[in-house]
CSV table of C-alpha atoms in Angstrom, one decimal:
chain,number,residue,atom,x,y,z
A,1,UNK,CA,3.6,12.9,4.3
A,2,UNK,CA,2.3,13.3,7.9
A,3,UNK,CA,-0.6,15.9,7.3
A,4,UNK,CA,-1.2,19.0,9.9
A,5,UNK,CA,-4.4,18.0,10.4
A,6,UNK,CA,-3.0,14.0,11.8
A,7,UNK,CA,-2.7,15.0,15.7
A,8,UNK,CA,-5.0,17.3,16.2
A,9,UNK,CA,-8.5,16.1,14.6
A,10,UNK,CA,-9.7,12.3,13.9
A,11,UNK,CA,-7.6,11.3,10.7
A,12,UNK,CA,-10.1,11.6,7.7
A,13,UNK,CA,-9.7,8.0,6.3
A,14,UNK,CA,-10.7,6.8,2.2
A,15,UNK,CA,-11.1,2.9,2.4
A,16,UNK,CA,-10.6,1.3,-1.4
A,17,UNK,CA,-11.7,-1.7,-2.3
A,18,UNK,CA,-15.2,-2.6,-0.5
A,19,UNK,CA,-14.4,-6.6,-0.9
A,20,UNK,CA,-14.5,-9.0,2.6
A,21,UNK,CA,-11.6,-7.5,4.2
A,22,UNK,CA,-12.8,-3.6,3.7
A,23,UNK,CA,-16.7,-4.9,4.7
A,24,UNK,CA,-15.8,-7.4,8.0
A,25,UNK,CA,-12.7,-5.7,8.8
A,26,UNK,CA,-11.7,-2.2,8.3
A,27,UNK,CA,-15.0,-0.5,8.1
A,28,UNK,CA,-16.4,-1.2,11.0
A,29,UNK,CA,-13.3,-0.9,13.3
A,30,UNK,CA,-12.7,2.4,11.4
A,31,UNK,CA,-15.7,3.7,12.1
A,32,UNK,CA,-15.4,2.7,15.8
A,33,UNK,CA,-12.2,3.9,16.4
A,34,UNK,CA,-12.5,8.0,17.4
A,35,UNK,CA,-9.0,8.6,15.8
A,36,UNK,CA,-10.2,8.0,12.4
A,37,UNK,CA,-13.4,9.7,10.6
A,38,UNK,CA,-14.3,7.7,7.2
A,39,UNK,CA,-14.8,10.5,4.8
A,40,UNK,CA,-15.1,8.0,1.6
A,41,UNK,CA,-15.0,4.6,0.1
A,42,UNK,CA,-13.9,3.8,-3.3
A,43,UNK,CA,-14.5,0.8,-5.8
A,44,UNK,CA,-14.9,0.7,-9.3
A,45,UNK,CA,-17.3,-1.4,-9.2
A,46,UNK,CA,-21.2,-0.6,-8.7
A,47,UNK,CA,-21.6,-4.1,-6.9
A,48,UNK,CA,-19.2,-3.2,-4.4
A,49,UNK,CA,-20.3,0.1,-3.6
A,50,UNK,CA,-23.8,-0.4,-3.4
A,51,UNK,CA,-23.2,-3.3,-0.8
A,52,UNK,CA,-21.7,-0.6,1.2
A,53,UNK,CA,-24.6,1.8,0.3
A,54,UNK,CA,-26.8,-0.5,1.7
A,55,UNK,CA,-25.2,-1.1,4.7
A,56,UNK,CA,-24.6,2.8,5.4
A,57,UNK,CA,-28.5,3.3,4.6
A,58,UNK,CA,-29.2,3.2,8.5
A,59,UNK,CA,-26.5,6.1,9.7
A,60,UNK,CA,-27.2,9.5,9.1
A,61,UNK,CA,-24.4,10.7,7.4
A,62,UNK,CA,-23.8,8.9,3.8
A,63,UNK,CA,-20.7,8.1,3.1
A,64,UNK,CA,-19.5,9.0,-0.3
A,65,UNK,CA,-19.1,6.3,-3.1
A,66,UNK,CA,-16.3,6.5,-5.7
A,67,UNK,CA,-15.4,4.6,-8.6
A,68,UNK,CA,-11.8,5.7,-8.7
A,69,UNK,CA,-8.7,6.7,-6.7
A,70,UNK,CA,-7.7,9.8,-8.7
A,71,UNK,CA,-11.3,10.7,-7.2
A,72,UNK,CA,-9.4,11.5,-3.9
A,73,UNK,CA,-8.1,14.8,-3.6
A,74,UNK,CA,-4.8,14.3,-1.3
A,75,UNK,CA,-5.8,18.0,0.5
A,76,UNK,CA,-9.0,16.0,2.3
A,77,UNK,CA,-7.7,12.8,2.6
A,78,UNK,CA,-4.9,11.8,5.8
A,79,UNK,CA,-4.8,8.0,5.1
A,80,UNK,CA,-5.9,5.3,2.7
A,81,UNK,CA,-6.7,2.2,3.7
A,82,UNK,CA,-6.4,-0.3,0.7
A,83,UNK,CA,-7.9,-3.7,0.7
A,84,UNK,CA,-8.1,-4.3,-2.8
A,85,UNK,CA,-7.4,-7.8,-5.2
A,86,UNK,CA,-3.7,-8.7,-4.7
A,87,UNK,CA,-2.9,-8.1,-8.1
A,88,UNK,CA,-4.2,-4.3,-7.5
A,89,UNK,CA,-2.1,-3.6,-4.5
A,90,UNK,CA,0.6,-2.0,-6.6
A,91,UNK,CA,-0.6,-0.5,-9.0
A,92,UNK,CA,-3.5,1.5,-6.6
A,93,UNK,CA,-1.1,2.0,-3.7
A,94,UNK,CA,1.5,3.6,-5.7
A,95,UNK,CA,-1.0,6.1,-7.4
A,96,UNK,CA,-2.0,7.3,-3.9
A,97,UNK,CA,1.3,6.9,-2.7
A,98,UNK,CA,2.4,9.5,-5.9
A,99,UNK,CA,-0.3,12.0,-5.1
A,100,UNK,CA,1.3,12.4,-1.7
A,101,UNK,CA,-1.8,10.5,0.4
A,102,UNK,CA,-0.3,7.9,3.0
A,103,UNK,CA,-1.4,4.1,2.6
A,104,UNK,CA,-2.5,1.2,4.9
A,105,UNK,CA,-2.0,-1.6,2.6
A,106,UNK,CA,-3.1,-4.6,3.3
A,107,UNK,CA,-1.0,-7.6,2.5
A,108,UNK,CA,1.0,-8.9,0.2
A,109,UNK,CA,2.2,-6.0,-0.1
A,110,UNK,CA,3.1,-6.6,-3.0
A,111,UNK,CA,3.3,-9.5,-5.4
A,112,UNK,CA,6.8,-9.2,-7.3
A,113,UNK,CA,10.3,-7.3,-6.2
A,114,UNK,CA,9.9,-5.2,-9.1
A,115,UNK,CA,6.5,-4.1,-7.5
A,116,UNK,CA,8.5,-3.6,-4.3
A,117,UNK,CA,10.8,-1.3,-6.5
A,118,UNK,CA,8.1,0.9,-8.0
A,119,UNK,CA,5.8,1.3,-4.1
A,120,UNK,CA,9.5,2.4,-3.5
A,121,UNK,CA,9.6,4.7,-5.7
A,122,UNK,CA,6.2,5.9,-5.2
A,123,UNK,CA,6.6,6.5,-1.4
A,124,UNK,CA,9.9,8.6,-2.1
A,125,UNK,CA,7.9,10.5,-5.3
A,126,UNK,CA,5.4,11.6,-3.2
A,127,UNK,CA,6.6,12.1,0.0
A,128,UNK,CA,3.9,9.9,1.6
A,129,UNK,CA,4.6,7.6,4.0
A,130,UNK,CA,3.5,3.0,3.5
A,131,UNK,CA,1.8,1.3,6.3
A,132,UNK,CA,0.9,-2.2,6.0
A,133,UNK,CA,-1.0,-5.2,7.5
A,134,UNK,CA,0.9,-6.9,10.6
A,135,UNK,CA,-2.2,-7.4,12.2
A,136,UNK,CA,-0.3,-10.9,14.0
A,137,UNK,CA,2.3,-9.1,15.9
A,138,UNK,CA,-0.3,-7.2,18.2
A,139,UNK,CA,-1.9,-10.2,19.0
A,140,UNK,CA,-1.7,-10.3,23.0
A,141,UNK,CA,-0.1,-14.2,23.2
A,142,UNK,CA,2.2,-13.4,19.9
A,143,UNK,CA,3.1,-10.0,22.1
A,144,UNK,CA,3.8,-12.5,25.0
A,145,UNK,CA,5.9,-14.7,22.9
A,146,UNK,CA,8.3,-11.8,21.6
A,147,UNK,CA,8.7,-11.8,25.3
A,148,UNK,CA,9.8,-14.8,26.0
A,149,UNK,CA,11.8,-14.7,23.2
A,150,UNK,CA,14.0,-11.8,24.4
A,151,UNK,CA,15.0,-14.3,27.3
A,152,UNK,CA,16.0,-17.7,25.3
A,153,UNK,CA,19.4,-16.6,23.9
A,154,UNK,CA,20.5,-16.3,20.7
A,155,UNK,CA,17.9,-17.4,18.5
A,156,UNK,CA,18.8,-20.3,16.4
A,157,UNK,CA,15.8,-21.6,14.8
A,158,UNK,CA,12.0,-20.3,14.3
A,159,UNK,CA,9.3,-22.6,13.2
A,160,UNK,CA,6.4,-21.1,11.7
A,161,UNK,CA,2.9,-22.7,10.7
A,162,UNK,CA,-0.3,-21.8,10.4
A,163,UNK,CA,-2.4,-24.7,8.9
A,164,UNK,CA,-6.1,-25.0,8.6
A,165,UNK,CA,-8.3,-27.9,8.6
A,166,UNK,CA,-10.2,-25.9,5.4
A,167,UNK,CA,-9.9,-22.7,4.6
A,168,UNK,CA,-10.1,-22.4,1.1
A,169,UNK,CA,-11.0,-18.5,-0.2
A,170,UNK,CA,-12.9,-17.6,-2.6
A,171,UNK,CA,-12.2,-21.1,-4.5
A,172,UNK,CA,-12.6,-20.8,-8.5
A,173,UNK,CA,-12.3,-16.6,-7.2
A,174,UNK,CA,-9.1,-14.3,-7.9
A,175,UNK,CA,-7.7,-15.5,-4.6
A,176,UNK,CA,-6.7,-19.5,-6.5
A,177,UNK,CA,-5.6,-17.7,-9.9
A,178,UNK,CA,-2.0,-17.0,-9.7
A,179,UNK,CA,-2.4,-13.9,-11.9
A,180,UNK,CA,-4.8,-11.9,-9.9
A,181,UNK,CA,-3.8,-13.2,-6.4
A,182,UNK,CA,0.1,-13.9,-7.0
A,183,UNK,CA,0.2,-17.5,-5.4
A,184,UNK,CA,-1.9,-19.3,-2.7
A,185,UNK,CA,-1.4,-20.4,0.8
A,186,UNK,CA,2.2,-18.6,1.2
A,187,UNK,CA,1.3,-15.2,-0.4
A,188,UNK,CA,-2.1,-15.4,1.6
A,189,UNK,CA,-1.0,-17.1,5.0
A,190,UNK,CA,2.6,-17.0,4.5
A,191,UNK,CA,3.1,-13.4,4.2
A,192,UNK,CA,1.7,-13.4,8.2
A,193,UNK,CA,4.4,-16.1,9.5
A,194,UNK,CA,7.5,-14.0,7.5
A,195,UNK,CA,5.6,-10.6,9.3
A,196,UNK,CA,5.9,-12.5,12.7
A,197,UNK,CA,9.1,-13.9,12.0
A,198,UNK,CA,10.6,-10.1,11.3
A,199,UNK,CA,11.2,-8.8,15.1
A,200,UNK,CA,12.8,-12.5,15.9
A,201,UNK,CA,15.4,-11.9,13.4
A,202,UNK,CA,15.8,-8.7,12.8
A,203,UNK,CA,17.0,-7.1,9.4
A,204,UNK,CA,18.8,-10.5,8.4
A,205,UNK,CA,18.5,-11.2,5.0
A,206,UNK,CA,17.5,-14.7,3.9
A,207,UNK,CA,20.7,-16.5,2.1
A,208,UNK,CA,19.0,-19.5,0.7
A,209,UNK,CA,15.6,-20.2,0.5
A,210,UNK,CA,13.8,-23.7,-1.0
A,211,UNK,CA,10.4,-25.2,-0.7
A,212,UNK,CA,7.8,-27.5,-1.9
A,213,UNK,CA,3.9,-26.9,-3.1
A,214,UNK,CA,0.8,-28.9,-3.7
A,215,UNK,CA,-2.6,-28.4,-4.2
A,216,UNK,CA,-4.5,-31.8,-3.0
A,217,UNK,CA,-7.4,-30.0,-1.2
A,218,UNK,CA,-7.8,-26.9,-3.4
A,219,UNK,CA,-10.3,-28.6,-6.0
A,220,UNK,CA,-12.3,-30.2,-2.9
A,221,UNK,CA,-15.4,-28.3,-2.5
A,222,UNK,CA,-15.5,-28.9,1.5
A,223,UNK,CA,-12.2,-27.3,1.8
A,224,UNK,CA,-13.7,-23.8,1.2
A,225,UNK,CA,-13.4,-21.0,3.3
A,226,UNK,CA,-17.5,-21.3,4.1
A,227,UNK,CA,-17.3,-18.7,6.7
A,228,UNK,CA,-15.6,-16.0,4.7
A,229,UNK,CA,-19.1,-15.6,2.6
A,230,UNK,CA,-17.2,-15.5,-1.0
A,231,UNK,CA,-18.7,-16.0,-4.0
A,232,UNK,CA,-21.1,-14.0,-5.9
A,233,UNK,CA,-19.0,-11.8,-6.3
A,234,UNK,CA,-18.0,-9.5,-9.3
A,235,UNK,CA,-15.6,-11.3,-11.8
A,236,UNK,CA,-12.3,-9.3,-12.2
A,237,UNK,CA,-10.9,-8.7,-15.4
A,238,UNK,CA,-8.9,-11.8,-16.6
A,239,UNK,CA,-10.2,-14.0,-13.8
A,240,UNK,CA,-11.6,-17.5,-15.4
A,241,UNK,CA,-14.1,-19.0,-13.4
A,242,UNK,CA,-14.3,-22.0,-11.6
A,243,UNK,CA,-10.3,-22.3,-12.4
A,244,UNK,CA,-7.5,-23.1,-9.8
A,245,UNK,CA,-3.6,-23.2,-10.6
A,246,UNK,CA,-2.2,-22.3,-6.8
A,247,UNK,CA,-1.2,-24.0,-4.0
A,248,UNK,CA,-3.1,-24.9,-0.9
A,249,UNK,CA,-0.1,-25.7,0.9
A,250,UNK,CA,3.7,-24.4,0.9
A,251,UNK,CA,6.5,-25.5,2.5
A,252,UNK,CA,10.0,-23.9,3.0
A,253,UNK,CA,13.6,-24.1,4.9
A,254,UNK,CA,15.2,-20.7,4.5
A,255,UNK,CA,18.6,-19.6,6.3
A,256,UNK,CA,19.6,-16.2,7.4
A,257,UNK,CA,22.8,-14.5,6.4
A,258,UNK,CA,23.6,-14.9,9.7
A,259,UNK,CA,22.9,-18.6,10.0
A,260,UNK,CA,19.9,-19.2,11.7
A,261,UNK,CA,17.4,-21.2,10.3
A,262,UNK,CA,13.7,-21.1,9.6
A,263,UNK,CA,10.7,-23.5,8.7
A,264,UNK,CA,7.6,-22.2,7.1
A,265,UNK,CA,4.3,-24.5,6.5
A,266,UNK,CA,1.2,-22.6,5.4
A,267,UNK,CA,-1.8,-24.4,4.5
A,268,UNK,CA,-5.3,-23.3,3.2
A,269,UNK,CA,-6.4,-26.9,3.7
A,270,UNK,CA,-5.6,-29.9,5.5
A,271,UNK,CA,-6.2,-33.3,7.2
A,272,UNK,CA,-6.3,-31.6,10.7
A,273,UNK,CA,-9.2,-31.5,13.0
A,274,UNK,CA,-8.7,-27.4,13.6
A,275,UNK,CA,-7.4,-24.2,12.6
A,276,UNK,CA,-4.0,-23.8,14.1
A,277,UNK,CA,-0.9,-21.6,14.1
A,278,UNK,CA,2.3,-22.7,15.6
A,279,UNK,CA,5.0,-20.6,16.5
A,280,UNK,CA,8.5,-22.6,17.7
A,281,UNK,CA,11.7,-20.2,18.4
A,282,UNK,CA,14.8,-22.4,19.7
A,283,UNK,CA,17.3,-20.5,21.0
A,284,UNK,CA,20.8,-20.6,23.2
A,285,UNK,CA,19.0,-20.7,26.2
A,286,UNK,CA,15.9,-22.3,26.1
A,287,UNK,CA,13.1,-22.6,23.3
A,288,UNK,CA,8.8,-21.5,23.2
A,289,UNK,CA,6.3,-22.5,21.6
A,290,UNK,CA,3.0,-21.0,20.7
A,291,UNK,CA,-0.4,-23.0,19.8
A,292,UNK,CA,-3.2,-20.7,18.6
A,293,UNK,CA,-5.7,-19.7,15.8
A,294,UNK,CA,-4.9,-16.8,13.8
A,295,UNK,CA,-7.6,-15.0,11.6
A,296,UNK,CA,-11.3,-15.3,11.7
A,297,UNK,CA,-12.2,-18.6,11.2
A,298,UNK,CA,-14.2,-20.2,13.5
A,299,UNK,CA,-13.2,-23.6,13.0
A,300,UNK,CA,-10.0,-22.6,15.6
A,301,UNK,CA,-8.3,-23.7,18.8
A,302,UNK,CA,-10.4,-23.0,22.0
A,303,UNK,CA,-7.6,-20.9,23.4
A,304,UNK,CA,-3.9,-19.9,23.1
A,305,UNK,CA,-1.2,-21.9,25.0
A,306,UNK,CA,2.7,-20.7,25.5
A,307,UNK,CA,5.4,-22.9,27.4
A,308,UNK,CA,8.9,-22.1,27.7
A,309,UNK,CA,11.2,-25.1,28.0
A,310,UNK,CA,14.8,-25.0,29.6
A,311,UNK,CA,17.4,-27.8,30.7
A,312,UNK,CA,14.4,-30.3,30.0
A,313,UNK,CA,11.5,-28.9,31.7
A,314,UNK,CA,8.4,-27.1,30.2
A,315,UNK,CA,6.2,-24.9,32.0
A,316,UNK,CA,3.5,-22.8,30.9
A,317,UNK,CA,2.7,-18.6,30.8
A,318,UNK,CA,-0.6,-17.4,31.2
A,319,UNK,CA,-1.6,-15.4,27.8
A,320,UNK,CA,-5.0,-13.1,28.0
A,321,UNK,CA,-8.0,-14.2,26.4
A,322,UNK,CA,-8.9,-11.4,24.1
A,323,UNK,CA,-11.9,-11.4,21.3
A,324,UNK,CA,-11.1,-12.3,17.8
A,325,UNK,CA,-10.3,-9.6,15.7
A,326,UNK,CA,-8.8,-7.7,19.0
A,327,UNK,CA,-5.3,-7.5,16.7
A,328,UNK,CA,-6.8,-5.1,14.4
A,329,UNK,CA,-8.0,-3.3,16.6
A,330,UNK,CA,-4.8,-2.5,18.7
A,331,UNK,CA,-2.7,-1.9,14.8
A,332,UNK,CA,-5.5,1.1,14.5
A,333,UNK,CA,-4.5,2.1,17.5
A,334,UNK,CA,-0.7,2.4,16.7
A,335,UNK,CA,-1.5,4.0,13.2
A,336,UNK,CA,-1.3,7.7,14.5
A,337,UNK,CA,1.9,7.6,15.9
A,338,UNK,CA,3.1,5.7,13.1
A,339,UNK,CA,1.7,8.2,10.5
A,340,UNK,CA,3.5,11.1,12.6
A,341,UNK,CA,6.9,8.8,12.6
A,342,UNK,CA,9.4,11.1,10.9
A,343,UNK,CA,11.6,7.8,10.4
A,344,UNK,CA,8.9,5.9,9.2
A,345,UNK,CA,9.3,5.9,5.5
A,346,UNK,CA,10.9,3.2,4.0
A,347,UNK,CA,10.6,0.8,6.9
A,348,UNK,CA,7.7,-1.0,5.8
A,349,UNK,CA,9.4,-1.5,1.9
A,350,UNK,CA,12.7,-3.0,3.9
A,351,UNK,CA,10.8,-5.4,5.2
A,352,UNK,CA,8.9,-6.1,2.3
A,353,UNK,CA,12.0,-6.6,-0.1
A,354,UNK,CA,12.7,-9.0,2.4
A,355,UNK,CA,9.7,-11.2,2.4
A,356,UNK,CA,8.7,-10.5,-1.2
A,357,UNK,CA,12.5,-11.9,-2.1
A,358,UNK,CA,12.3,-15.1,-0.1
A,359,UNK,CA,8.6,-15.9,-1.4
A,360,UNK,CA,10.1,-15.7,-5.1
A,361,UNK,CA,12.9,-18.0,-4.0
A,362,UNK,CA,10.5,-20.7,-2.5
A,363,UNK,CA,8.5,-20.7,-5.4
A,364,UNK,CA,11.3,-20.7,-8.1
A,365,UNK,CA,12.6,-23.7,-5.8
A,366,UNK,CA,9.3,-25.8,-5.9
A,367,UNK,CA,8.8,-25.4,-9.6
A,368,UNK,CA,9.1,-29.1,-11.0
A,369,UNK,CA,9.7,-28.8,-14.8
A,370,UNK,CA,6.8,-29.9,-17.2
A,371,UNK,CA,8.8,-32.6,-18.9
A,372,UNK,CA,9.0,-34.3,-15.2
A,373,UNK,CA,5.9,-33.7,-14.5
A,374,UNK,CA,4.2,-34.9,-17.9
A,375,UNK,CA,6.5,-38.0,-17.1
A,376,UNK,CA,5.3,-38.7,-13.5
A,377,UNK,CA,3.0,-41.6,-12.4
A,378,UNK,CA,-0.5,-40.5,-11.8
């Protein structure tokens, strides 16, 4: 549902969940951003909101503090943004959803196909429209690559993976129980490289997908993402703490229904010296790469570097230098015309049964059974 009011007067905004992401993220760009006015914030818990409370006590206006989404009355509220626990996505976007109020959802979208199936549902129920996280594909040198990609051919082959030297969240936190976050390093990181991968190959469908898991760093206390501030947190219902049974690292080889190919390497933790994403598209005529650091971390590659190789030789293309963080910026930008798309529902849960789909398929792949397992050498 695209309200009146979206077009004409900032977009009154609700931001739920007040965790890292809602604090370092969408607040503050939110509140910079003259298209959007935040008119509330929403958490359930007291922790949460007073952190935002506190940080608000400064400003003249304060904002109001919720404790629940069915707070929100869908006749003052254009947009949601929702940054809550993975395991939450669902369950809160699809009650806004339902009550007709559009949602920004950050990602995973969602954890399971059957949740893709019920935000479905939900978006058709209530007439609102899904928006979510693809903060990655407004980055300026990931903007450059697409370009270079609309000159190499027909694609053959994409090679995504974004690997960090540590990087760790919230270890012992929801974010390493595969209950409350879903999985590790390729929900997390590996729902960006499939988001990046979606305008190389279109609406292809994966046809087979396998993969491989570990977890050698996760338990390694200087693997942590330091720099995110996690911990001391609220526990969430059913976490247990201290516990880890995710992945730091995934692997996977998928191919298209149309036969092109694609590597995937996401890693929370490493043996590398830096934060770094690599982006590799070979095609008919020629093939790119791009070296970079995506996120916030400042552990990261001192700037972005493209080449473009044909008939043996490699040459480089300049790529802007822009602030960390720019990328979210420039996705708030695009939200308004997005919100106003008349063809805009459904896209986002098209792509999503896509992704969702092949992350199942890596996983069911990289399960080793227990007997072969309880059988291995140590």
């Amino acid at each position: 549902m695209s309200a009146p009011h979206i077009g004409e007067t900032p977009i009154r905004t609700a931001v739920v969940g007040l965790g890292w992401a809602a604090r370092s993220i969408w607040l503050p760009r939110l509140r910079r951003n003259p298209a959007f006015t935040v008119t509330a914030a929403v958490d359930p818990d007291e922790r949460g909101r007073a952190a935002v409370a506190e940080a608000e006590a400064a400003g003249a206006d304060r904002l109001p503090l919720l404790a629940a989404v069915h707070d929100l009355d869908p006749a003052e509220v254009d947009l949601a943004v929702v940054a809550v626990p993975n395991h939450l996505h669902c369950a809160v976007a699809g009650e806004l959803l339902a009550k007709g109020i559009p949602v920004f959802l950050e990602k995973p979208v969602c954890l399971t196909s059957e949740e893709a199936e019920r935000l479905a549902a939900a978006e058709r129920s209530g007439g609102a429209v899904l928006l979510a996280g693809s903060a990655a594909r407004y980055r300026a040198d990931v903007r450059g690559l697409y370009r270079i990609a609309a000159r190499l051919g027909h694609i053959r082959h994409v090679e995504l993976a974004w690997v960090r030297a540590r990087g760790v969240p919230d270890r012992g936190g929801w974010f390493t129980q595969r209950s409350l976050a879903g999985g590790g390093a390729l929900v997390d990181l590996g729902w960006h490289l499939f988001d990046i991968a979606v305008p190389l190959l279109g609406t292809a469908a994966f046809r087979h997908a396998i993969g491989t898991v570990s977890a050698d760093f996760i338990a390694q206390r200087s693997s942590r993402a330091a720099w995110r501030g996690d911990g001391g947190g609220p526990a969430l219902p059913g976490a247990t703490d201290g516990a880890t049974d995710v992945e730091d690292t995934a692997r996977g080889f998928l191919i298209t229904e149309d036969g092109r190919s694609v590597v995937l390497h996401a890693s929370w933790a490493s043996h590398e010296a830096l934060d770094t994403t690599r982006v590799t598209i070979d095609g008919s005529g020629g093939s790119a790469t791009l070296r970079c650091t995506f996120g916030f971390s400042p552990n990261r590659l001192e700037r972005s570097t493209l080449t473009r190789t044909v008939d043996g030789t490699t040459r480089p293309v300049a790529v802007p230098t822009e602030p960390i963080g720019t990328e979210y910026d420039r996705q708030l930008d695009m939200l308004p015309a997005q919100l106003r798309d008349p063809a805009g529902r459904g896209r986002v849960i098209e792509e999503v049964r896509r992704t969702i789909g092949a992350i199942e398929r890596v996983y069911a792949s990289a399960r080793i059974p227990r007997e072969v397992r309880e059988s291995a050498p140590v």
